[in-house]
Short mmCIF file of C-alpha atoms in Angstrom, two decimals:
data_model
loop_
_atom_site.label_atom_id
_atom_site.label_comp_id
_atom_site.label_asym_id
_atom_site.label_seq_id
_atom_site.Cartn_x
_atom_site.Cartn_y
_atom_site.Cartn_z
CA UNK A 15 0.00 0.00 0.00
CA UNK A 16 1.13 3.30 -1.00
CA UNK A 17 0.87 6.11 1.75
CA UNK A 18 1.22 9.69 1.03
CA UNK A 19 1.60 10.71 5.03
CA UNK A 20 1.26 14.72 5.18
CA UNK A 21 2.62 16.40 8.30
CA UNK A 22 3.61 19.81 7.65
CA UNK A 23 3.63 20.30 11.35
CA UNK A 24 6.25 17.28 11.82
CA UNK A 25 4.36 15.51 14.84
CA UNK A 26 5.14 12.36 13.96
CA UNK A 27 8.33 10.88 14.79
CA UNK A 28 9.64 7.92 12.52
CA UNK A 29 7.88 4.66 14.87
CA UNK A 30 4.68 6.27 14.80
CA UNK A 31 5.00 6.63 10.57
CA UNK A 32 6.13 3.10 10.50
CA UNK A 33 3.08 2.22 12.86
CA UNK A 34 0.56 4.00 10.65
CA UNK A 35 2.41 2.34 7.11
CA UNK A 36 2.46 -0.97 9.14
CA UNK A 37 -1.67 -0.91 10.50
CA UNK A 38 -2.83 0.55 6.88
CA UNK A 39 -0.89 -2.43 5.37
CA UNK A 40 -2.26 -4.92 7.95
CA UNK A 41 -5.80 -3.54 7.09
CA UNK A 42 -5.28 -3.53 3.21
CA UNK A 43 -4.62 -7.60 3.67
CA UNK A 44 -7.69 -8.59 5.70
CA UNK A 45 -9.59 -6.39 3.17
CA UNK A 46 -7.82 -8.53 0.15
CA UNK A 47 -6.63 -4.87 -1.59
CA UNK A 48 -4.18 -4.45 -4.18
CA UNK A 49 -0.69 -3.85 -2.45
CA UNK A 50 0.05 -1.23 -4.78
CA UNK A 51 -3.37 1.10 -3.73
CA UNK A 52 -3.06 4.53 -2.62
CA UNK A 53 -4.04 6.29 0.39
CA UNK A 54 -3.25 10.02 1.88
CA UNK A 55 -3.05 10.83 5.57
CA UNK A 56 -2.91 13.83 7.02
CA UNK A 57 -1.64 14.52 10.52
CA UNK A 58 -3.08 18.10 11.48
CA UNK A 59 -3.79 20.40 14.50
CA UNK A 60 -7.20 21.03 16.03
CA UNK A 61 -8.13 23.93 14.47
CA UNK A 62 -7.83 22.12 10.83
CA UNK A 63 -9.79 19.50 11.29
CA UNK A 64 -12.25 22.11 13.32
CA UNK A 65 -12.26 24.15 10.06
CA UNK A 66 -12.78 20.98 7.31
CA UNK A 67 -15.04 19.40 9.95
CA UNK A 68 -17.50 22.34 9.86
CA UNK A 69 -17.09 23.01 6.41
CA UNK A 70 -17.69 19.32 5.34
CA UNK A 71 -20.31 17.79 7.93
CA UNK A 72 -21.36 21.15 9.17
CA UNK A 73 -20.51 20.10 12.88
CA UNK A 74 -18.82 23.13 14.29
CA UNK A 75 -16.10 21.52 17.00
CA UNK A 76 -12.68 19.81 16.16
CA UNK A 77 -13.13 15.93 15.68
CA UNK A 78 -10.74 13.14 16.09
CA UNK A 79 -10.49 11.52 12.50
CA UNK A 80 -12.54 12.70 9.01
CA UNK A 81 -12.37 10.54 5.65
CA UNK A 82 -13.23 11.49 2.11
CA UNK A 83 -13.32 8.53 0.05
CA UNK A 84 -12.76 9.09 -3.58
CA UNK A 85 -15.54 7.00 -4.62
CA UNK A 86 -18.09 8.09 -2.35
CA UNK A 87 -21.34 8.58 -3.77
CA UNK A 88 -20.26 7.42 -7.10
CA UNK A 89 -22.39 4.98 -9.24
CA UNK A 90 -20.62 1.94 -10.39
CA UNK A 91 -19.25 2.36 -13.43
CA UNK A 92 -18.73 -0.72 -16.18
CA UNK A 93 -15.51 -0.57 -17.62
CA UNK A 94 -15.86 -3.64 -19.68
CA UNK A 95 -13.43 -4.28 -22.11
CA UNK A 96 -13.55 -5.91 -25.37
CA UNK A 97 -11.96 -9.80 -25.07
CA UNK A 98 -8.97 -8.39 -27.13
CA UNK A 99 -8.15 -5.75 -24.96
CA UNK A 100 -5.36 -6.35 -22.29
CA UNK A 101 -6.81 -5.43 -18.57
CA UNK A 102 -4.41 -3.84 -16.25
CA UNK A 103 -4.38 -4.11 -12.68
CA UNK A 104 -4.69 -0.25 -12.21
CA UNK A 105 -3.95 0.79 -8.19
CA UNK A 106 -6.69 2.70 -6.62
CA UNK A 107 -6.22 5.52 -4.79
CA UNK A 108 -8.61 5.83 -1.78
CA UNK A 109 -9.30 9.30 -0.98
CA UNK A 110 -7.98 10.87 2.20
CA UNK A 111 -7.83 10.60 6.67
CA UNK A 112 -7.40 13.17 8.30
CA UNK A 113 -6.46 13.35 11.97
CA UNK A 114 -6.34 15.43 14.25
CA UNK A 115 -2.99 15.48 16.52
CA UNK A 116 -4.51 16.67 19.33
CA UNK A 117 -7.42 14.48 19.46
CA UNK A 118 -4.62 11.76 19.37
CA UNK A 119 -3.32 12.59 22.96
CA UNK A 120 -6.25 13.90 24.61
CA UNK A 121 -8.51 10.54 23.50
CA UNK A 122 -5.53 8.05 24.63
CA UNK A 123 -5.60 9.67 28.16
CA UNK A 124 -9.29 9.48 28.23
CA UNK A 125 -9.54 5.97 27.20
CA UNK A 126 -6.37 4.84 29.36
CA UNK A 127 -4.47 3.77 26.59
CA UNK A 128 -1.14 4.97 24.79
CA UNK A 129 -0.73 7.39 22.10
CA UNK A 130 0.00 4.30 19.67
CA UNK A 131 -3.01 2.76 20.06
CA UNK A 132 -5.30 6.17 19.87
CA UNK A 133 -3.19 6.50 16.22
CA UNK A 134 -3.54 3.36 15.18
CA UNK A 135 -7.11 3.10 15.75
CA UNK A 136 -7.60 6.24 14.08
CA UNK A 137 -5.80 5.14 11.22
CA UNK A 138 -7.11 1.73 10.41
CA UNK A 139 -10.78 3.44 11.29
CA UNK A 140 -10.23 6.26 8.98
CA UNK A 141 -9.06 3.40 5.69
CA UNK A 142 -11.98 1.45 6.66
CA UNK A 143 -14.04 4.56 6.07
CA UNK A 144 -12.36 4.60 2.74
CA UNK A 145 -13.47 1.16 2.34
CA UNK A 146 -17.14 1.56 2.81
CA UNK A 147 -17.60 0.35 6.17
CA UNK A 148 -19.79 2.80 8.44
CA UNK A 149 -21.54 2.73 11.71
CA UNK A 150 -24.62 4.35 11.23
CA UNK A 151 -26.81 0.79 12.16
CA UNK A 152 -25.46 -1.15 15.46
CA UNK A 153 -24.71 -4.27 12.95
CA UNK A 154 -22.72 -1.56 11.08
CA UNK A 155 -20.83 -0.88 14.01
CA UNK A 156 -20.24 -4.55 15.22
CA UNK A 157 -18.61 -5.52 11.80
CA UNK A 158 -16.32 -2.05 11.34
CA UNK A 159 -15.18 -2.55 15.48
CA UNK A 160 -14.76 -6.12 15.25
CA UNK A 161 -12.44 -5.98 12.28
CA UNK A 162 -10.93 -3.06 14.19
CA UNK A 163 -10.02 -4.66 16.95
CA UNK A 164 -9.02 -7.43 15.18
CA UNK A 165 -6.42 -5.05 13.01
CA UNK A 166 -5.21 -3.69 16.56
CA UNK A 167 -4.67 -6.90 18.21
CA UNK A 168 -2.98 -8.81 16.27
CA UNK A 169 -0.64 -5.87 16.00
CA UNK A 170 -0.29 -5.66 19.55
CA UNK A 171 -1.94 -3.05 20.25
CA UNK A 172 -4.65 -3.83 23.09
CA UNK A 173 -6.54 -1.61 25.95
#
């Protein structure tokens, strides 16, 4: 998986990069995606993602984590091809997570946990976002946590 990681601010120190290339790639596997896929992450400050979140969703406060699929609402297209035609396993690039630094800290303390898990949950639930997985119904939520959690753990990351 190919990750564009954007932090202009440089909050990120080089273990917490590897941990978000190694969680995204983790993720990318159980989903069965093409290795060579593309996905952006951002790493900004509260006000940012206060500014995008209000401008996107219309919620006026700074969230932890926003996603903006590239696909979303799109109708599926055909792209058939004639039986002559060669077909090329073209990457797909994902859209973009954006996280909030801040959120990062203040949400590990909260929950009890380190700063490593807070990112790496944000993270993989960010890409699943990407992916299509929501939690808007409870059976929603139960499939995008489980496979979470499942990401997390068997990364080592636990509560």
């Amino acid at each position: 998986m190919v990750i564009d990681l954007i932090d202009e601010a440089n909050y990120l120190n080089e273990s917490y990069q590897q941990l978000i290339e190694a969680v995204i790639a983790l993720t990318a596997k159980k989903l069965q995606l093409n290795q060579e896929s593309e996905v952006d992450i951002s790493i900004v400050d509260n006000e940012s993602i206060h500014a995008l979140n209000k401008q996107y969703r219309n919620i006026d406060r700074p969230t932890d984590v926003l996603s903006f699929a590239l696909n979303e609402g799109e109708e599926d297209w055909d792209f058939s091809l004639d039986e002559q035609e060669e077909v090329f396993d073209i990457p797909q690039h994902y859209g973009d997570i954006i996280i909030s630094y801040q959120k990062i800290g203040e949400q590990a303390e909260e929950y009890g946990h380190s700063f490593e898990r807070e990112l790496a949950f944000l993270v993989v639930h960010g890409f699943l976002h990407l992916n299509g997985f929501d939690h808007q119904t409870s059976e929603e939520e139960q499939a995008m946590f489980a496979l979470q959690e499942e990401v997390l753990r068997e990364y080592g990351l636990t509560r």
